JSON list of C-alpha atoms in Angstrom, two decimals:
[
{"chain": "A", "resi": 1362, "resn": "MET", "atom": "CA", "xyz": [9.67, 7.37, -7.60]},
{"chain": "A", "resi": 1363, "resn": "GLN", "atom": "CA", "xyz": [12.24, 4.64, -7.33]},
{"chain": "A", "resi": 1364, "resn": "ASP", "atom": "CA", "xyz": [15.98, 4.91, -6.88]},
{"chain": "A", "resi": 1365, "resn": "VAL", "atom": "CA", "xyz": [17.85, 4.25, -10.16]},
{"chain": "A", "resi": 1366, "resn": "LYS", "atom": "CA", "xyz": [20.97, 2.85, -8.52]},
{"chain": "A", "resi": 1367, "resn": "THR", "atom": "CA", "xyz": [19.00, 0.43, -6.33]},
{"chain": "A", "resi": 1368, "resn": "ALA", "atom": "CA", "xyz": [16.89, -0.73, -9.26]},
{"chain": "A", "resi": 1369, "resn": "LEU", "atom": "CA", "xyz": [19.95, -1.44, -11.40]},
{"chain": "A", "resi": 1370, "resn": "GLU", "atom": "CA", "xyz": [21.62, -3.34, -8.55]},
{"chain": "A", "resi": 1371, "resn": "ASP", "atom": "CA", "xyz": [18.45, -5.38, -7.97]},
{"chain": "A", "resi": 1372, "resn": "PHE", "atom": "CA", "xyz": [18.29, -6.30, -11.65]},
{"chain": "A", "resi": 1373, "resn": "GLY", "atom": "CA", "xyz": [22.02, -6.97, -11.94]},
{"chain": "A", "resi": 1374, "resn": "ILE", "atom": "CA", "xyz": [22.46, -4.45, -14.74]},
{"chain": "A", "resi": 1375, "resn": "ASP", "atom": "CA", "xyz": [25.64, -2.40, -15.25]},
{"chain": "A", "resi": 1376, "resn": "LYS", "atom": "CA", "xyz": [24.82, 1.31, -15.51]},
{"chain": "A", "resi": 1377, "resn": "GLN", "atom": "CA", "xyz": [27.86, 2.02, -17.68]},
{"chain": "A", "resi": 1378, "resn": "GLU", "atom": "CA", "xyz": [26.78, -0.64, -20.18]},
{"chain": "A", "resi": 1379, "resn": "ILE", "atom": "CA", "xyz": [23.39, 1.06, -20.51]},
{"chain": "A", "resi": 1380, "resn": "LEU", "atom": "CA", "xyz": [24.97, 4.52, -20.78]},
{"chain": "A", "resi": 1381, "resn": "ASP", "atom": "CA", "xyz": [27.27, 3.28, -23.56]},
{"chain": "A", "resi": 1382, "resn": "LEU", "atom": "CA", "xyz": [24.32, 1.90, -25.50]},
{"chain": "A", "resi": 1383, "resn": "LEU", "atom": "CA", "xyz": [22.34, 5.12, -25.05]},
{"chain": "A", "resi": 1384, "resn": "GLU", "atom": "CA", "xyz": [25.30, 7.23, -26.18]},
{"chain": "A", "resi": 1385, "resn": "GLN", "atom": "CA", "xyz": [25.56, 5.07, -29.32]},
{"chain": "A", "resi": 1386, "resn": "GLU", "atom": "CA", "xyz": [21.81, 5.63, -29.84]},
{"chain": "A", "resi": 1387, "resn": "LYS", "atom": "CA", "xyz": [21.08, 1.91, -29.43]},
{"chain": "A", "resi": 1388, "resn": "LEU", "atom": "CA", "xyz": [17.87, 2.29, -27.46]},
{"chain": "A", "resi": 1389, "resn": "ILE", "atom": "CA", "xyz": [16.44, -1.03, -28.69]},
{"chain": "A", "resi": 1390, "resn": "ASP", "atom": "CA", "xyz": [19.50, -2.92, -27.41]},
{"chain": "A", "resi": 1391, "resn": "ALA", "atom": "CA", "xyz": [19.17, -1.22, -24.01]},
{"chain": "A", "resi": 1392, "resn": "ILE", "atom": "CA", "xyz": [15.47, -2.16, -23.91]},
{"chain": "A", "resi": 1393, "resn": "ARG", "atom": "CA", "xyz": [16.37, -5.76, -24.78]},
{"chain": "A", "resi": 1394, "resn": "ILE", "atom": "CA", "xyz": [18.72, -5.93, -21.80]},
{"chain": "A", "resi": 1395, "resn": "PHE", "atom": "CA", "xyz": [15.92, -4.87, -19.47]},
{"chain": "A", "resi": 1396, "resn": "ASP", "atom": "CA", "xyz": [13.46, -7.18, -21.20]},
{"chain": "A", "resi": 1397, "resn": "THR", "atom": "CA", "xyz": [15.67, -10.25, -20.68]},
{"chain": "A", "resi": 1398, "resn": "ARG", "atom": "CA", "xyz": [16.78, -9.46, -17.12]},
{"chain": "A", "resi": 1399, "resn": "THR", "atom": "CA", "xyz": [13.71, -7.83, -15.57]},
{"chain": "A", "resi": 1400, "resn": "LYS", "atom": "CA", "xyz": [9.95, -8.09, -15.50]},
{"chain": "A", "resi": 1401, "resn": "LEU", "atom": "CA", "xyz": [9.47, -4.36, -16.13]},
{"chain": "A", "resi": 1402, "resn": "ASP", "atom": "CA", "xyz": [6.96, -3.32, -18.75]},
{"chain": "A", "resi": 1403, "resn": "LEU", "atom": "CA", "xyz": [7.94, -0.98, -21.57]},
{"chain": "A", "resi": 1404, "resn": "ALA", "atom": "CA", "xyz": [6.70, 2.20, -19.86]},
{"chain": "A", "resi": 1405, "resn": "ASN", "atom": "CA", "xyz": [8.76, 1.57, -16.72]},
{"chain": "A", "resi": 1406, "resn": "THR", "atom": "CA", "xyz": [11.77, 0.51, -18.77]},
{"chain": "A", "resi": 1407, "resn": "LEU", "atom": "CA", "xyz": [11.63, 3.73, -20.79]},
{"chain": "A", "resi": 1408, "resn": "SER", "atom": "CA", "xyz": [11.19, 5.78, -17.61]},
{"chain": "A", "resi": 1409, "resn": "LEU", "atom": "CA", "xyz": [14.27, 4.14, -16.10]},
{"chain": "A", "resi": 1410, "resn": "LEU", "atom": "CA", "xyz": [16.32, 4.57, -19.30]},
{"chain": "A", "resi": 1411, "resn": "GLN", "atom": "CA", "xyz": [15.36, 8.23, -19.54]},
{"chain": "A", "resi": 1412, "resn": "SER", "atom": "CA", "xyz": [16.43, 8.80, -15.94]},
{"chain": "A", "resi": 1413, "resn": "ILE", "atom": "CA", "xyz": [19.75, 7.06, -16.58]},
{"chain": "A", "resi": 1414, "resn": "GLN", "atom": "CA", "xyz": [20.34, 9.11, -19.72]},
{"chain": "A", "resi": 1415, "resn": "ASN", "atom": "CA", "xyz": [19.52, 12.39, -17.92]},
{"chain": "A", "resi": 1416, "resn": "GLY", "atom": "CA", "xyz": [21.75, 11.49, -14.96]},
{"chain": "A", "resi": 1417, "resn": "GLU", "atom": "CA", "xyz": [18.82, 11.49, -12.52]},
{"chain": "A", "resi": 1418, "resn": "ASP", "atom": "CA", "xyz": [18.83, 9.53, -9.26]},
{"chain": "A", "resi": 1419, "resn": "GLN", "atom": "CA", "xyz": [15.10, 8.67, -9.33]},
{"chain": "A", "resi": 1420, "resn": "PHE", "atom": "CA", "xyz": [12.68, 7.33, -11.91]},
{"chain": "A", "resi": 1421, "resn": "ILE", "atom": "CA", "xyz": [8.89, 7.12, -11.98]},
{"chain": "A", "resi": 1422, "resn": "PHE", "atom": "CA", "xyz": [7.63, 3.60, -11.40]},
{"chain": "A", "resi": 1423, "resn": "ARG", "atom": "CA", "xyz": [4.08, 2.86, -12.53]},
{"chain": "A", "resi": 1424, "resn": "HIS", "atom": "CA", "xyz": [2.52, -0.44, -11.65]},
{"chain": "A", "resi": 1425, "resn": "LYS", "atom": "CA", "xyz": [-0.34, -1.71, -13.79]},
{"chain": "A", "resi": 1426, "resn": "PRO", "atom": "CA", "xyz": [-1.56, -5.20, -12.97]},
{"chain": "A", "resi": 1427, "resn": "LYS", "atom": "CA", "xyz": [-2.19, -7.35, -16.01]},
{"chain": "A", "resi": 1428, "resn": "GLY", "atom": "CA", "xyz": [-5.83, -7.86, -16.96]},
{"chain": "A", "resi": 1429, "resn": "ASP", "atom": "CA", "xyz": [-6.98, -5.09, -14.63]},
{"chain": "A", "resi": 1430, "resn": "SER", "atom": "CA", "xyz": [-8.15, -1.55, -15.23]},
{"chain": "A", "resi": 1431, "resn": "LEU", "atom": "CA", "xyz": [-6.16, -0.22, -12.28]},
{"chain": "A", "resi": 1432, "resn": "ASN", "atom": "CA", "xyz": [-3.14, 1.98, -12.76]},
{"chain": "A", "resi": 1433, "resn": "VAL", "atom": "CA", "xyz": [-1.12, 2.58, -9.61]},
{"chain": "A", "resi": 1434, "resn": "SER", "atom": "CA", "xyz": [1.92, 4.84, -9.42]},
{"chain": "A", "resi": 1435, "resn": "TYR", "atom": "CA", "xyz": [4.35, 5.02, -6.51]},
{"chain": "A", "resi": 1436, "resn": "LYS", "atom": "CA", "xyz": [6.67, 7.91, -5.73]},
{"chain": "A", "resi": 1437, "resn": "ASN", "atom": "CA", "xyz": [9.21, 8.15, -2.94]},
{"chain": "A", "resi": 1438, "resn": "GLU", "atom": "CA", "xyz": [10.53, 11.69, -2.81]},
{"chain": "A", "resi": 1439, "resn": "GLY", "atom": "CA", "xyz": [12.94, 12.24, 0.03]},
{"chain": "A", "resi": 1440, "resn": "GLY", "atom": "CA", "xyz": [11.24, 9.67, 2.22]},
{"chain": "A", "resi": 1441, "resn": "LYS", "atom": "CA", "xyz": [7.73, 10.97, 1.52]},
{"chain": "A", "resi": 1442, "resn": "VAL", "atom": "CA", "xyz": [5.67, 8.28, -0.15]},
{"chain": "A", "resi": 1443, "resn": "GLY", "atom": "CA", "xyz": [2.90, 9.14, -2.57]},
{"chain": "A", "resi": 1444, "resn": "LEU", "atom": "CA", "xyz": [0.52, 6.67, -4.17]},
{"chain": "A", "resi": 1445, "resn": "ASN", "atom": "CA", "xyz": [-1.83, 7.55, -7.00]},
{"chain": "A", "resi": 1446, "resn": "LEU", "atom": "CA", "xyz": [-4.64, 5.37, -8.32]},
{"chain": "A", "resi": 1447, "resn": "ARG", "atom": "CA", "xyz": [-6.50, 5.53, -11.61]},
{"chain": "A", "resi": 1448, "resn": "GLU", "atom": "CA", "xyz": [-9.36, 3.17, -12.33]},
{"chain": "A", "resi": 1449, "resn": "GLY", "atom": "CA", "xyz": [-10.19, 2.65, -16.00]},
{"chain": "A", "resi": 1450, "resn": "ASN", "atom": "CA", "xyz": [-10.46, 6.01, -17.73]},
{"chain": "A", "resi": 1451, "resn": "GLY", "atom": "CA", "xyz": [-11.19, 7.84, -14.48]},
{"chain": "A", "resi": 1452, "resn": "GLU", "atom": "CA", "xyz": [-9.23, 10.65, -12.94]},
{"chain": "A", "resi": 1453, "resn": "GLU", "atom": "CA", "xyz": [-6.03, 9.86, -11.06]},
{"chain": "A", "resi": 1454, "resn": "LYS", "atom": "CA", "xyz": [-6.28, 10.45, -7.33]},
{"chain": "A", "resi": 1455, "resn": "ARG", "atom": "CA", "xyz": [-3.94, 10.33, -4.34]},
{"chain": "A", "resi": 1456, "resn": "VAL", "atom": "CA", "xyz": [-4.66, 7.33, -2.08]},
{"chain": "A", "resi": 1457, "resn": "PHE", "atom": "CA", "xyz": [-3.87, 7.12, 1.63]},
{"chain": "A", "resi": 1458, "resn": "PRO", "atom": "CA", "xyz": [-4.01, 4.07, 3.94]},
{"chain": "A", "resi": 1459, "resn": "ASP", "atom": "CA", "xyz": [-7.31, 5.19, 5.46]},
{"chain": "A", "resi": 1460, "resn": "ASP", "atom": "CA", "xyz": [-9.05, 5.47, 2.06]},
{"chain": "A", "resi": 1461, "resn": "ARG", "atom": "CA", "xyz": [-11.53, 2.85, 0.92]},
{"chain": "A", "resi": 1462, "resn": "ASP", "atom": "CA", "xyz": [-9.39, 2.20, -2.19]},
{"chain": "A", "resi": 1463, "resn": "TRP", "atom": "CA", "xyz": [-6.28, 1.34, -0.15]},
{"chain": "A", "resi": 1464, "resn": "PRO", "atom": "CA", "xyz": [-6.82, -2.46, -0.40]},
{"chain": "A", "resi": 1465, "resn": "LYS", "atom": "CA", "xyz": [-6.74, -2.14, -4.22]},
{"chain": "A", "resi": 1466, "resn": "VAL", "atom": "CA", "xyz": [-3.39, -0.36, -4.02]},
{"chain": "A", "resi": 1467, "resn": "LYS", "atom": "CA", "xyz": [-1.93, -2.96, -1.65]},
{"chain": "A", "resi": 1468, "resn": "LYS", "atom": "CA", "xyz": [-3.14, -5.78, -3.87]},
{"chain": "A", "resi": 1469, "resn": "ALA", "atom": "CA", "xyz": [-1.65, -4.12, -6.96]},
{"chain": "A", "resi": 1470, "resn": "PHE", "atom": "CA", "xyz": [1.79, -3.73, -5.39]},
{"chain": "A", "resi": 1471, "resn": "GLY", "atom": "CA", "xyz": [1.91, -6.95, -3.45]},
{"chain": "A", "resi": 1472, "resn": "PRO", "atom": "CA", "xyz": [4.30, -7.30, -0.50]},
{"chain": "A", "resi": 1473, "resn": "LEU", "atom": "CA", "xyz": [6.38, -4.17, -1.08]},
{"chain": "A", "resi": 1474, "resn": "PRO", "atom": "CA", "xyz": [8.19, -3.29, 2.19]},
{"chain": "A", "resi": 1475, "resn": "GLU", "atom": "CA", "xyz": [8.06, 0.47, 1.54]},
{"chain": "A", "resi": 1476, "resn": "ILE", "atom": "CA", "xyz": [4.27, 0.36, 1.21]},
{"chain": "A", "resi": 1477, "resn": "ALA", "atom": "CA", "xyz": [3.84, -1.64, 4.43]},
{"chain": "A", "resi": 1478, "resn": "GLU", "atom": "CA", "xyz": [6.13, 0.74, 6.33]},
{"chain": "A", "resi": 1479, "resn": "TYR", "atom": "CA", "xyz": [4.31, 3.76, 4.91]},
{"chain": "A", "resi": 1480, "resn": "GLU", "atom": "CA", "xyz": [0.94, 2.32, 5.93]},
{"chain": "A", "resi": 1481, "resn": "LYS", "atom": "CA", "xyz": [2.19, 1.61, 9.47]},
{"chain": "A", "resi": 1482, "resn": "GLU", "atom": "CA", "xyz": [3.63, 5.11, 9.94]},
{"chain": "A", "resi": 1483, "resn": "TYR", "atom": "CA", "xyz": [0.63, 6.82, 8.36]},
{"chain": "A", "resi": 1484, "resn": "LEU", "atom": "CA", "xyz": [-1.93, 5.03, 10.51]},
{"chain": "A", "resi": 1485, "resn": "LYS", "atom": "CA", "xyz": [0.15, 5.70, 13.62]},
{"chain": "A", "resi": 1486, "resn": "ASP", "atom": "CA", "xyz": [0.35, 9.45, 12.90]},
{"chain": "A", "resi": 1487, "resn": "THR", "atom": "CA", "xyz": [-3.17, 10.10, 11.57]},
{"chain": "A", "resi": 1488, "resn": "ILE", "atom": "CA", "xyz": [-4.75, 9.85, 15.00]},
{"chain": "A", "resi": 1489, "resn": "ASN", "atom": "CA", "xyz": [-2.94, 13.02, 16.07]},
{"chain": "A", "resi": 1490, "resn": "ASP", "atom": "CA", "xyz": [-3.35, 14.70, 12.69]},
{"chain": "A", "resi": 1491, "resn": "SER", "atom": "CA", "xyz": [-6.38, 16.96, 12.26]},
{"chain": "A", "resi": 1492, "resn": "LYS", "atom": "CA", "xyz": [-7.68, 16.97, 8.70]},
{"chain": "A", "resi": 1493, "resn": "LYS", "atom": "CA", "xyz": [-10.39, 19.06, 7.09]},
{"chain": "A", "resi": 1494, "resn": "SER", "atom": "CA", "xyz": [-13.36, 17.15, 5.83]},
{"chain": "A", "resi": 1495, "resn": "ALA", "atom": "CA", "xyz": [-13.63, 17.12, 2.06]},
{"chain": "A", "resi": 1496, "resn": "LEU", "atom": "CA", "xyz": [-17.40, 16.84, 2.39]},
{"chain": "A", "resi": 1497, "resn": "PHE", "atom": "CA", "xyz": [-18.10, 20.26, 3.87]},
{"chain": "A", "resi": 1498, "resn": "VAL", "atom": "CA", "xyz": [-15.76, 23.21, 4.24]},
{"chain": "A", "resi": 1499, "resn": "GLN", "atom": "CA", "xyz": [-17.46, 26.48, 5.10]},
{"chain": "A", "resi": 1500, "resn": "GLU", "atom": "CA", "xyz": [-15.93, 29.55, 3.50]},
{"chain": "A", "resi": 1501, "resn": "SER", "atom": "CA", "xyz": [-16.06, 32.96, 5.11]},
{"chain": "A", "resi": 1502, "resn": "PHE", "atom": "CA", "xyz": [-17.70, 35.87, 3.33]},
{"chain": "A", "resi": 1503, "resn": "TRP", "atom": "CA", "xyz": [-14.36, 37.71, 3.01]},
{"chain": "A", "resi": 1504, "resn": "SER", "atom": "CA", "xyz": [-12.50, 34.80, 1.39]},
{"chain": "A", "resi": 1505, "resn": "LYS", "atom": "CA", "xyz": [-15.19, 34.47, -1.28]},
{"chain": "A", "resi": 1506, "resn": "TRP", "atom": "CA", "xyz": [-15.35, 38.18, -2.24]},
{"chain": "A", "resi": 1507, "resn": "LYS", "atom": "CA", "xyz": [-11.74, 39.17, -1.49]},
{"chain": "A", "resi": 1508, "resn": "PRO", "atom": "CA", "xyz": [-10.37, 38.85, -5.08]},
{"chain": "A", "resi": 1509, "resn": "LEU", "atom": "CA", "xyz": [-13.28, 40.84, -6.53]},
{"chain": "A", "resi": 1510, "resn": "LEU", "atom": "CA", "xyz": [-12.93, 43.62, -3.95]},
{"chain": "A", "resi": 1511, "resn": "ILE", "atom": "CA", "xyz": [-9.19, 43.90, -4.55]},
{"chain": "A", "resi": 1512, "resn": "ILE", "atom": "CA", "xyz": [-9.71, 44.14, -8.32]},
{"chain": "A", "resi": 1513, "resn": "MET", "atom": "CA", "xyz": [-12.42, 46.80, -7.85]},
{"chain": "A", "resi": 1514, "resn": "ALA", "atom": "CA", "xyz": [-10.15, 48.82, -5.54]},
{"chain": "A", "resi": 1515, "resn": "LEU", "atom": "CA", "xyz": [-7.31, 48.67, -8.09]},
{"chain": "A", "resi": 1516, "resn": "ILE", "atom": "CA", "xyz": [-9.65, 49.84, -10.87]},
{"chain": "A", "resi": 1517, "resn": "VAL", "atom": "CA", "xyz": [-10.90, 52.78, -8.79]},
{"chain": "A", "resi": 1518, "resn": "LEU", "atom": "CA", "xyz": [-7.33, 53.70, -7.78]},
{"chain": "A", "resi": 1519, "resn": "GLY", "atom": "CA", "xyz": [-6.22, 53.50, -11.42]},
{"chain": "A", "resi": 1520, "resn": "TYR", "atom": "CA", "xyz": [-9.13, 55.73, -12.49]},
{"chain": "A", "resi": 1521, "resn": "PHE", "atom": "CA", "xyz": [-8.23, 58.45, -9.94]},
{"chain": "A", "resi": 1522, "resn": "ILE", "atom": "CA", "xyz": [-4.54, 58.37, -10.92]},
{"chain": "A", "resi": 1523, "resn": "TYR", "atom": "CA", "xyz": [-5.52, 58.59, -14.62]},
{"chain": "A", "resi": 1524, "resn": "GLN", "atom": "CA", "xyz": [-7.79, 61.62, -13.93]},
{"chain": "A", "resi": 1525, "resn": "LYS", "atom": "CA", "xyz": [-4.97, 63.55, -12.23]},
{"chain": "A", "resi": 1526, "resn": "PHE", "atom": "CA", "xyz": [-2.69, 63.24, -15.27]}
]
């Protein structure tokens, strides 16, 4: 997510001017302002306009490089950065700096300072961070059968209560 106020300041757009147009239901005119003053695509423009109209402080910024089948979205929620990547029609997945797809994300965003800072902090902290392997996680017997046993116990308990009445 990107900060609405910062984005408007970067683009040199007056928030009140946009709010006035949205209140007058002149969405096309508001889009034209963004089209002439920014390089945002229509999806990001609409996301920003919706956030302005709803009085939100953040808007979802999706970056899709032209002529590429990559779709990269960036969210900054309270200082926690999240990057998602979708290739072609594939499933969207969260990407971290130690993933093999990280260079694609960096290339898509270019020299964005937040991404570089996130990568630096992430790589510094991951050495001390223990992560479970996604390749093999052994489950205990109890965790696999626990829901079934609880349901069976509730059925038996319900049967005995029903028999007494």
